[in-house]
């Protein structure tokens, strides 16, 4: 059963420990010049598109995103152009293919099906350079809705702090964030309950991420996507990962938590794009009843991540940059048999969404992982590892293409401990 709890202000304060001494320091890499946000939209639309521009959007009386309908004033000069099969674009409200047109009193109710952007845009360029910072006034705290399990919102506990808790099966997920303008402090915790509720496994990530820039550009010609670039530049992170397992049995989680922890709207001409910040959690353990594993690692990084599309192929782009992975406390595993404990997060896991109806980019993310192992036998060995990974996912369905790929931009692994007769 999944339970979403929003009575979390006390929990957030406990998790964050006042957001002072318990958190690692911010990355020392100097922040790049912070230019003003910029957008470009110089496009023409297909002949089958009915476009309610900024001077006509007042004719749109209602936009029901749940029912996928838009209500248009019957007196609108564009109302006679509405017919099934055409496409509708309403300035900064939504778009879609018209599936029904129904007179409702003096107004017209238009049903919409989803459509790809190439059905709307004939030619031109859509681009933006947006600074993703942590000014609380810029962030939307979205509602978390999980089918068959209810919904809730990130609980805002003060002007700049919020959190949420998820209970799912044997696991409890806790997330706390404090927005600090140029940086965000975050603590992510995962706990496994065993033996009448006692905690036998816990995993946490704590630290800061710096503001960064999200740059996207796309060019169409003859209703075909010609070029597309997407990059998150100057991503700085400073995080401590910890795992503590004792007789917790087997775990195998690869979860993209159903939480958008922050949502940034970017208006580009008639379109609204959303930059979504999410979290991925990975746990993979084999910890027998008499086994234990404790691992603490400190990470810092300064990286760029993204990809380019040239009309035919996608090419990943990435700069691993300057990263450190250092032991930061415990690093030991023991058992009468083999034990392995793994924990990692992809954060910030960035999405790009158009009108909150469909993902243009499913993910771009830096990932940090830790591992503790112990093997017995002729060559007993205790080891501890860390890894820093850059990854991106591409899906060109938004432009009417079937191209879909996943990329590992880089993967750097280091041993921080080898003890015994290790290979």
Short mmCIF file of C-alpha atoms in Angstrom, two decimals:
data_model
loop_
_atom_site.label_atom_id
_atom_site.label_comp_id
_atom_site.label_asym_id
_atom_site.label_seq_id
_atom_site.Cartn_x
_atom_site.Cartn_y
_atom_site.Cartn_z
CA UNK A 1 0.00 0.00 0.00
CA UNK A 2 1.20 3.48 -0.80
CA UNK A 3 0.43 6.28 1.59
CA UNK A 4 1.16 9.91 0.81
CA UNK A 5 1.46 12.02 3.93
CA UNK A 6 1.58 15.81 3.81
CA UNK A 7 1.75 16.52 7.57
CA UNK A 8 5.48 16.82 7.29
CA UNK A 9 6.73 20.11 8.66
CA UNK A 10 8.22 18.51 11.76
CA UNK A 11 9.67 15.71 9.63
CA UNK A 12 11.28 18.21 7.26
CA UNK A 13 12.92 20.05 10.12
CA UNK A 14 14.25 16.79 11.56
CA UNK A 15 15.54 15.60 8.18
CA UNK A 16 17.23 18.86 7.44
CA UNK A 17 18.76 19.30 10.87
CA UNK A 18 18.26 23.02 10.51
CA UNK A 19 19.96 22.79 7.09
CA UNK A 20 23.29 23.76 8.55
CA UNK A 21 26.10 21.66 9.95
CA UNK A 22 24.82 18.27 8.75
CA UNK A 23 24.94 19.16 5.07
CA UNK A 24 28.09 19.01 2.94
CA UNK A 25 29.47 22.29 1.69
CA UNK A 26 28.48 23.70 -1.67
CA UNK A 27 30.76 22.99 -4.63
CA UNK A 28 33.70 25.36 -4.84
CA UNK A 29 33.57 25.71 -8.65
CA UNK A 30 32.72 29.35 -9.40
CA UNK A 31 29.25 29.97 -10.76
CA UNK A 32 29.23 30.91 -14.44
CA UNK A 33 27.89 34.33 -15.47
CA UNK A 34 24.16 34.27 -14.94
CA UNK A 35 22.65 35.77 -18.06
CA UNK A 36 19.05 36.80 -18.41
CA UNK A 37 16.69 34.15 -19.71
CA UNK A 38 16.04 34.31 -23.44
CA UNK A 39 13.53 32.75 -25.82
CA UNK A 40 13.08 32.52 -29.60
CA UNK A 41 9.93 31.57 -31.47
CA UNK A 42 9.89 32.34 -35.18
CA UNK A 43 7.58 29.75 -36.66
CA UNK A 44 4.85 29.33 -39.24
CA UNK A 45 1.96 26.94 -38.68
CA UNK A 46 0.45 24.23 -40.84
CA UNK A 47 -2.59 25.03 -42.96
CA UNK A 48 -4.77 22.76 -40.78
CA UNK A 49 -3.95 24.66 -37.58
CA UNK A 50 -6.51 27.01 -36.05
CA UNK A 51 -4.37 29.39 -34.03
CA UNK A 52 -5.77 31.53 -31.22
CA UNK A 53 -2.90 33.98 -30.84
CA UNK A 54 -2.38 36.44 -27.99
CA UNK A 55 -5.03 38.76 -29.45
CA UNK A 56 -7.59 35.96 -29.88
CA UNK A 57 -6.96 33.80 -26.82
CA UNK A 58 -9.61 35.76 -24.89
CA UNK A 59 -12.10 33.87 -27.07
CA UNK A 60 -11.07 30.72 -25.19
CA UNK A 61 -13.49 30.67 -22.27
CA UNK A 62 -12.42 27.44 -20.56
CA UNK A 63 -9.68 24.84 -20.77
CA UNK A 64 -10.56 21.53 -19.11
CA UNK A 65 -7.31 19.57 -19.12
CA UNK A 66 -8.91 16.57 -17.42
CA UNK A 67 -11.72 16.26 -20.00
CA UNK A 68 -9.45 17.37 -22.87
CA UNK A 69 -11.87 20.05 -24.00
CA UNK A 70 -11.62 23.75 -24.77
CA UNK A 71 -14.65 26.02 -24.79
CA UNK A 72 -14.65 28.74 -27.47
CA UNK A 73 -16.92 31.75 -27.65
CA UNK A 74 -19.42 31.28 -30.46
CA UNK A 75 -18.82 34.87 -31.50
CA UNK A 76 -15.13 34.24 -32.19
CA UNK A 77 -14.13 34.91 -35.78
CA UNK A 78 -12.18 31.63 -35.67
CA UNK A 79 -15.13 29.49 -34.51
CA UNK A 80 -16.30 28.69 -38.09
CA UNK A 81 -12.85 27.23 -38.85
CA UNK A 82 -13.12 24.58 -36.11
CA UNK A 83 -13.74 21.14 -37.54
CA UNK A 84 -12.85 17.53 -36.71
CA UNK A 85 -9.41 16.54 -37.95
CA UNK A 86 -7.90 20.00 -37.80
CA UNK A 87 -5.45 21.12 -35.12
CA UNK A 88 -5.95 23.78 -32.48
CA UNK A 89 -3.30 25.89 -30.78
CA UNK A 90 -4.33 28.32 -28.05
CA UNK A 91 -1.78 30.87 -26.86
CA UNK A 92 -0.01 29.43 -23.80
CA UNK A 93 -2.99 27.21 -22.96
CA UNK A 94 -2.75 24.03 -24.99
CA UNK A 95 -2.84 22.27 -28.33
CA UNK A 96 -4.23 19.13 -29.93
CA UNK A 97 -6.10 17.56 -32.81
CA UNK A 98 -9.79 18.37 -32.86
CA UNK A 99 -11.81 15.21 -32.18
CA UNK A 100 -15.25 16.79 -31.73
CA UNK A 101 -17.02 20.12 -32.11
CA UNK A 102 -20.24 20.58 -30.13
CA UNK A 103 -22.47 23.62 -29.83
CA UNK A 104 -23.22 24.40 -26.19
CA UNK A 105 -25.59 27.33 -25.98
CA UNK A 106 -23.89 30.25 -27.62
CA UNK A 107 -20.45 28.64 -27.24
CA UNK A 108 -18.55 25.81 -28.89
CA UNK A 109 -16.96 22.94 -26.96
CA UNK A 110 -13.99 21.44 -28.78
CA UNK A 111 -12.67 17.98 -27.88
CA UNK A 112 -8.93 17.51 -28.30
CA UNK A 113 -6.71 14.50 -28.82
CA UNK A 114 -2.96 14.73 -28.30
CA UNK A 115 -0.82 15.47 -31.33
CA UNK A 116 2.85 15.80 -32.13
CA UNK A 117 4.43 19.20 -32.62
CA UNK A 118 5.09 18.66 -36.34
CA UNK A 119 1.31 18.66 -36.92
CA UNK A 120 1.20 22.25 -35.63
CA UNK A 121 4.54 23.76 -36.68
CA UNK A 122 5.39 23.92 -40.37
CA UNK A 123 8.76 25.67 -40.20
CA UNK A 124 10.91 27.85 -37.98
CA UNK A 125 12.79 27.75 -34.70
CA UNK A 126 11.72 27.35 -31.08
CA UNK A 127 14.47 27.87 -28.52
CA UNK A 128 15.12 28.97 -24.97
CA UNK A 129 17.99 29.48 -22.54
CA UNK A 130 16.50 29.21 -19.05
CA UNK A 131 18.21 29.53 -15.70
CA UNK A 132 17.00 26.80 -13.33
CA UNK A 133 17.61 28.40 -9.96
CA UNK A 134 16.05 27.85 -6.58
CA UNK A 135 14.04 30.98 -6.01
CA UNK A 136 10.89 29.72 -4.23
CA UNK A 137 8.74 32.21 -6.16
CA UNK A 138 9.62 30.48 -9.46
CA UNK A 139 8.87 26.91 -8.42
CA UNK A 140 5.53 25.17 -8.85
CA UNK A 141 4.82 22.50 -6.22
CA UNK A 142 2.78 20.00 -8.22
CA UNK A 143 0.18 17.55 -6.96
CA UNK A 144 1.42 13.98 -6.68
CA UNK A 145 -1.22 11.60 -8.07
CA UNK A 146 -0.72 7.84 -8.10
CA UNK A 147 -3.49 5.67 -9.64
CA UNK A 148 -5.40 3.63 -7.03
CA UNK A 149 -3.41 5.15 -4.18
CA UNK A 150 -4.58 8.74 -3.87
CA UNK A 151 -2.87 12.08 -4.20
CA UNK A 152 -1.17 14.81 -2.22
CA UNK A 153 1.07 17.82 -2.66
CA UNK A 154 4.55 18.68 -1.56
CA UNK A 155 4.01 20.21 1.88
CA UNK A 156 5.30 23.75 2.05
CA UNK A 157 6.58 24.18 5.60
CA UNK A 158 8.02 27.66 5.31
CA UNK A 159 8.68 30.19 2.58
CA UNK A 160 11.54 28.08 1.23
CA UNK A 161 11.26 24.55 2.70
CA UNK A 162 9.04 21.62 1.79
CA UNK A 163 8.88 17.85 1.93
CA UNK A 164 6.88 14.71 1.32
CA UNK A 165 6.73 11.12 2.58
CA UNK A 166 5.73 8.01 0.61
CA UNK A 167 4.97 4.62 2.14
CA UNK A 168 5.17 1.84 -0.43
CA UNK A 169 5.25 -1.87 0.41
CA UNK A 170 8.09 -2.40 2.92
CA UNK A 171 9.73 0.94 2.15
CA UNK A 172 9.38 4.52 3.34
CA UNK A 173 10.63 7.37 1.17
CA UNK A 174 11.25 10.80 2.67
CA UNK A 175 12.27 13.90 0.76
CA UNK A 176 13.07 17.32 2.20
CA UNK A 177 14.28 20.37 0.29
CA UNK A 178 15.26 23.90 1.18
CA UNK A 179 15.45 26.40 -1.68
CA UNK A 180 18.30 28.88 -1.21
CA UNK A 181 18.18 30.99 -4.40
CA UNK A 182 21.44 29.86 -6.01
CA UNK A 183 21.48 26.44 -4.35
CA UNK A 184 19.06 23.84 -3.05
CA UNK A 185 19.69 21.68 -0.01
CA UNK A 186 18.13 18.23 -0.26
CA UNK A 187 17.86 15.10 1.83
CA UNK A 188 16.46 11.89 0.37
CA UNK A 189 15.89 8.92 2.65
CA UNK A 190 14.78 5.34 1.98
CA UNK A 191 14.08 2.94 4.83
CA UNK A 192 13.05 -0.71 4.83
CA UNK A 193 10.85 -1.96 7.64
CA UNK A 194 11.31 -5.49 8.96
CA UNK A 195 10.51 -7.34 12.18
CA UNK A 196 7.42 -5.53 13.40
CA UNK A 197 8.45 -2.22 11.97
CA UNK A 198 12.09 -2.09 13.04
CA UNK A 199 14.35 -0.50 10.48
CA UNK A 200 16.91 -2.96 9.12
CA UNK A 201 18.07 -1.03 6.08
CA UNK A 202 18.41 2.67 5.44
CA UNK A 203 19.75 4.66 2.51
CA UNK A 204 20.22 8.41 2.33
CA UNK A 205 21.54 11.15 0.09
CA UNK A 206 22.15 14.60 1.49
CA UNK A 207 23.75 17.75 0.16
CA UNK A 208 23.38 20.64 -2.25
CA UNK A 209 22.93 21.23 -5.94
CA UNK A 210 23.65 24.56 -7.63
CA UNK A 211 21.59 26.47 -10.12
CA UNK A 212 22.23 25.56 -13.76
CA UNK A 213 21.08 26.47 -17.25
CA UNK A 214 18.68 24.49 -19.41
CA UNK A 215 19.21 25.19 -23.12
CA UNK A 216 16.91 23.74 -25.77
CA UNK A 217 16.57 24.52 -29.47
CA UNK A 218 14.52 22.90 -32.25
CA UNK A 219 14.16 23.76 -35.93
CA UNK A 220 11.41 22.56 -38.29
CA UNK A 221 11.14 22.66 -42.09
CA UNK A 222 8.22 21.26 -44.11
CA UNK A 223 6.71 19.93 -40.88
CA UNK A 224 9.78 17.85 -40.12
CA UNK A 225 12.22 18.27 -37.27
CA UNK A 226 15.59 19.21 -38.71
CA UNK A 227 17.65 19.89 -35.60
CA UNK A 228 17.13 19.47 -31.88
CA UNK A 229 19.56 20.18 -29.07
CA UNK A 230 19.02 19.82 -25.35
CA UNK A 231 21.62 20.43 -22.66
CA UNK A 232 21.81 21.07 -18.94
CA UNK A 233 24.94 23.16 -18.49
CA UNK A 234 27.11 23.73 -15.42
CA UNK A 235 25.49 21.24 -13.08
CA UNK A 236 27.29 21.39 -9.73
CA UNK A 237 26.51 18.94 -6.97
CA UNK A 238 27.88 18.13 -3.52
CA UNK A 239 26.28 15.04 -1.97
CA UNK A 240 26.93 12.43 0.67
CA UNK A 241 25.49 8.96 0.10
CA UNK A 242 25.12 6.48 2.94
CA UNK A 243 23.79 2.95 3.29
CA UNK A 244 23.36 0.88 6.44
CA UNK A 245 22.00 -2.66 6.12
CA UNK A 246 21.77 -5.41 8.71
CA UNK A 247 20.10 -8.71 7.83
CA UNK A 248 17.71 -6.96 5.47
CA UNK A 249 17.48 -9.89 3.00
CA UNK A 250 17.15 -9.11 -0.71
CA UNK A 251 16.21 -5.79 -2.30
CA UNK A 252 15.95 -4.95 -5.97
CA UNK A 253 14.57 -1.47 -6.58
CA UNK A 254 14.91 0.76 -9.60
CA UNK A 255 12.34 3.40 -8.94
CA UNK A 256 11.67 6.70 -10.58
CA UNK A 257 9.77 8.16 -7.66
CA UNK A 258 6.34 9.44 -8.74
CA UNK A 259 7.25 12.91 -7.58
CA UNK A 260 8.09 16.04 -9.50
CA UNK A 261 9.83 17.88 -6.68
CA UNK A 262 10.03 21.11 -8.66
CA UNK A 263 8.39 22.35 -11.84
CA UNK A 264 9.48 25.41 -13.84
CA UNK A 265 7.25 26.88 -16.58
CA UNK A 266 9.00 28.44 -19.58
CA UNK A 267 6.82 30.45 -21.98
CA UNK A 268 8.16 30.49 -25.55
CA UNK A 269 5.85 32.30 -27.95
CA UNK A 270 2.48 30.50 -27.83
CA UNK A 271 3.99 27.42 -26.15
CA UNK A 272 4.64 26.62 -22.50
CA UNK A 273 7.37 24.14 -21.70
CA UNK A 274 7.86 22.71 -18.23
CA UNK A 275 11.26 21.81 -16.83
CA UNK A 276 10.54 19.05 -14.31
CA UNK A 277 12.93 17.98 -11.56
CA UNK A 278 12.52 14.36 -10.44
CA UNK A 279 14.41 11.70 -8.49
CA UNK A 280 15.43 8.15 -9.37
CA UNK A 281 16.36 5.70 -6.59
CA UNK A 282 18.24 2.44 -7.17
CA UNK A 283 18.72 -0.21 -4.45
CA UNK A 284 20.09 -3.71 -5.07
CA UNK A 285 21.04 -5.79 -2.02
CA UNK A 286 21.76 -9.33 -0.92
CA UNK A 287 22.24 -9.09 2.85
CA UNK A 288 21.74 -12.40 4.74
CA UNK A 289 20.38 -12.55 8.29
CA UNK A 290 23.83 -12.42 9.92
CA UNK A 291 25.27 -9.86 7.48
CA UNK A 292 25.78 -6.12 7.59
CA UNK A 293 27.12 -3.39 5.36
CA UNK A 294 27.94 0.25 6.11
CA UNK A 295 29.14 2.64 3.40
CA UNK A 296 29.50 6.45 3.38
CA UNK A 297 30.84 8.34 0.34
CA UNK A 298 31.11 12.03 -0.46
CA UNK A 299 30.66 13.16 -4.08
CA UNK A 300 31.16 16.47 -5.81
CA UNK A 301 30.85 17.19 -9.53
CA UNK A 302 30.69 19.92 -12.16
CA UNK A 303 29.24 18.59 -15.42
CA UNK A 304 27.27 19.23 -18.61
CA UNK A 305 24.75 16.70 -19.95
CA UNK A 306 22.56 16.48 -23.04
CA UNK A 307 22.33 15.47 -26.68
CA UNK A 308 22.00 16.78 -30.25
CA UNK A 309 19.80 15.54 -33.10
CA UNK A 310 20.83 16.39 -36.68
CA UNK A 311 17.65 15.26 -38.42
CA UNK A 312 18.81 11.65 -38.74
CA UNK A 313 20.88 10.64 -35.73
CA UNK A 314 21.18 11.62 -32.10
CA UNK A 315 24.57 12.25 -30.57
CA UNK A 316 25.13 12.46 -26.83
CA UNK A 317 27.02 15.41 -25.49
CA UNK A 318 28.50 15.50 -22.04
CA UNK A 319 31.34 16.86 -19.99
CA UNK A 320 32.15 14.78 -16.95
CA UNK A 321 34.08 17.73 -15.60
CA UNK A 322 35.82 17.79 -12.26
CA UNK A 323 34.44 15.17 -9.89
CA UNK A 324 35.57 13.70 -6.58
CA UNK A 325 34.48 10.49 -4.85
CA UNK A 326 35.88 10.09 -1.36
CA UNK A 327 35.28 7.85 1.63
CA UNK A 328 33.36 9.81 4.24
CA UNK A 329 32.93 7.61 7.30
CA UNK A 330 31.98 3.94 7.40
CA UNK A 331 33.07 1.42 4.81
CA UNK A 332 32.75 -2.14 6.02
CA UNK A 333 30.77 -5.27 5.15
CA UNK A 334 30.72 -8.61 6.98
CA UNK A 335 28.87 -11.93 6.79
CA UNK A 336 29.27 -15.69 7.08
CA UNK A 337 28.38 -15.77 3.39
CA UNK A 338 28.46 -13.39 0.44
CA UNK A 339 26.97 -9.92 0.93
CA UNK A 340 26.50 -7.03 -1.47
CA UNK A 341 24.76 -3.70 -0.88
CA UNK A 342 24.17 -1.06 -3.57
CA UNK A 343 22.48 2.33 -3.41
CA UNK A 344 22.30 5.12 -5.96
CA UNK A 345 20.29 8.13 -6.99
CA UNK A 346 19.75 9.97 -10.23
CA UNK A 347 19.27 13.56 -9.13
CA UNK A 348 18.37 15.98 -10.45
CA UNK A 349 16.55 13.85 -13.05
CA UNK A 350 15.44 16.47 -15.54
CA UNK A 351 12.47 16.19 -17.88
CA UNK A 352 11.16 18.55 -20.54
CA UNK A 353 7.41 18.63 -21.00
CA UNK A 354 5.17 20.55 -23.43
CA UNK A 355 1.93 21.95 -21.98
CA UNK A 356 2.12 19.28 -19.22
CA UNK A 357 0.71 16.76 -21.71
CA UNK A 358 3.71 14.86 -23.05
CA UNK A 359 7.41 14.51 -22.44
CA UNK A 360 9.77 15.87 -25.06
CA UNK A 361 12.83 14.66 -23.16
CA UNK A 362 12.21 11.81 -20.73
CA UNK A 363 15.40 12.33 -18.72
CA UNK A 364 18.86 13.81 -18.45
CA UNK A 365 20.61 13.15 -15.17
CA UNK A 366 23.85 12.80 -13.24
CA UNK A 367 23.89 9.70 -11.06
CA UNK A 368 25.94 8.75 -7.98
CA UNK A 369 26.19 5.19 -6.65
CA UNK A 370 27.85 3.37 -3.76
CA UNK A 371 28.56 -0.30 -3.15
CA UNK A 372 29.77 -2.50 -0.30
CA UNK A 373 30.65 -6.20 -0.72
CA UNK A 374 32.13 -9.10 1.20
CA UNK A 375 33.00 -12.50 -0.23
CA UNK A 376 34.20 -15.57 1.65
CA UNK A 377 35.97 -18.70 0.48
CA UNK A 378 39.56 -19.18 -0.60
CA UNK A 379 39.96 -15.47 -1.37
CA UNK A 380 37.96 -13.51 1.21
CA UNK A 381 37.61 -9.87 0.22
CA UNK A 382 35.86 -6.77 1.59
CA UNK A 383 35.49 -3.85 -0.78
CA UNK A 384 33.80 -0.49 -1.17
CA UNK A 385 33.14 1.28 -4.46
CA UNK A 386 31.69 4.50 -5.81
CA UNK A 387 30.54 5.49 -9.30
CA UNK A 388 29.60 8.70 -11.08
CA UNK A 389 27.40 8.31 -14.16
CA UNK A 390 25.91 10.69 -16.72
CA UNK A 391 22.83 9.50 -18.61
CA UNK A 392 20.25 10.79 -21.08
CA UNK A 393 17.09 9.47 -22.68
CA UNK A 394 15.85 10.56 -26.11
CA UNK A 395 12.31 10.19 -27.44
CA UNK A 396 11.43 11.96 -30.70
CA UNK A 397 7.76 11.06 -30.50
CA UNK A 398 6.97 14.74 -29.81
CA UNK A 399 8.02 15.46 -33.42
CA UNK A 400 6.19 12.51 -34.98
CA UNK A 401 9.27 10.25 -35.08
CA UNK A 402 9.77 6.78 -33.62
CA UNK A 403 13.39 7.35 -32.62
CA UNK A 404 13.98 6.43 -28.99
CA UNK A 405 17.35 5.84 -27.33
CA UNK A 406 19.12 5.84 -23.98
CA UNK A 407 22.71 6.95 -23.53
CA UNK A 408 25.38 6.58 -20.91
CA UNK A 409 27.38 9.77 -21.34
CA UNK A 410 30.12 8.58 -18.98
CA UNK A 411 30.63 6.12 -16.15
CA UNK A 412 33.55 6.45 -13.77
CA UNK A 413 34.04 3.82 -11.05
CA UNK A 414 36.60 3.81 -8.25
CA UNK A 415 37.49 1.41 -5.44
CA UNK A 416 37.68 3.25 -2.13
CA UNK A 417 38.44 0.10 -0.12
CA UNK A 418 39.97 -3.29 -0.78
CA UNK A 419 40.75 -5.45 2.23
CA UNK A 420 41.76 -9.10 2.21
CA UNK A 421 42.64 -11.29 -0.73
CA UNK A 422 40.94 -9.17 -3.37
CA UNK A 423 41.42 -9.47 -7.12
#
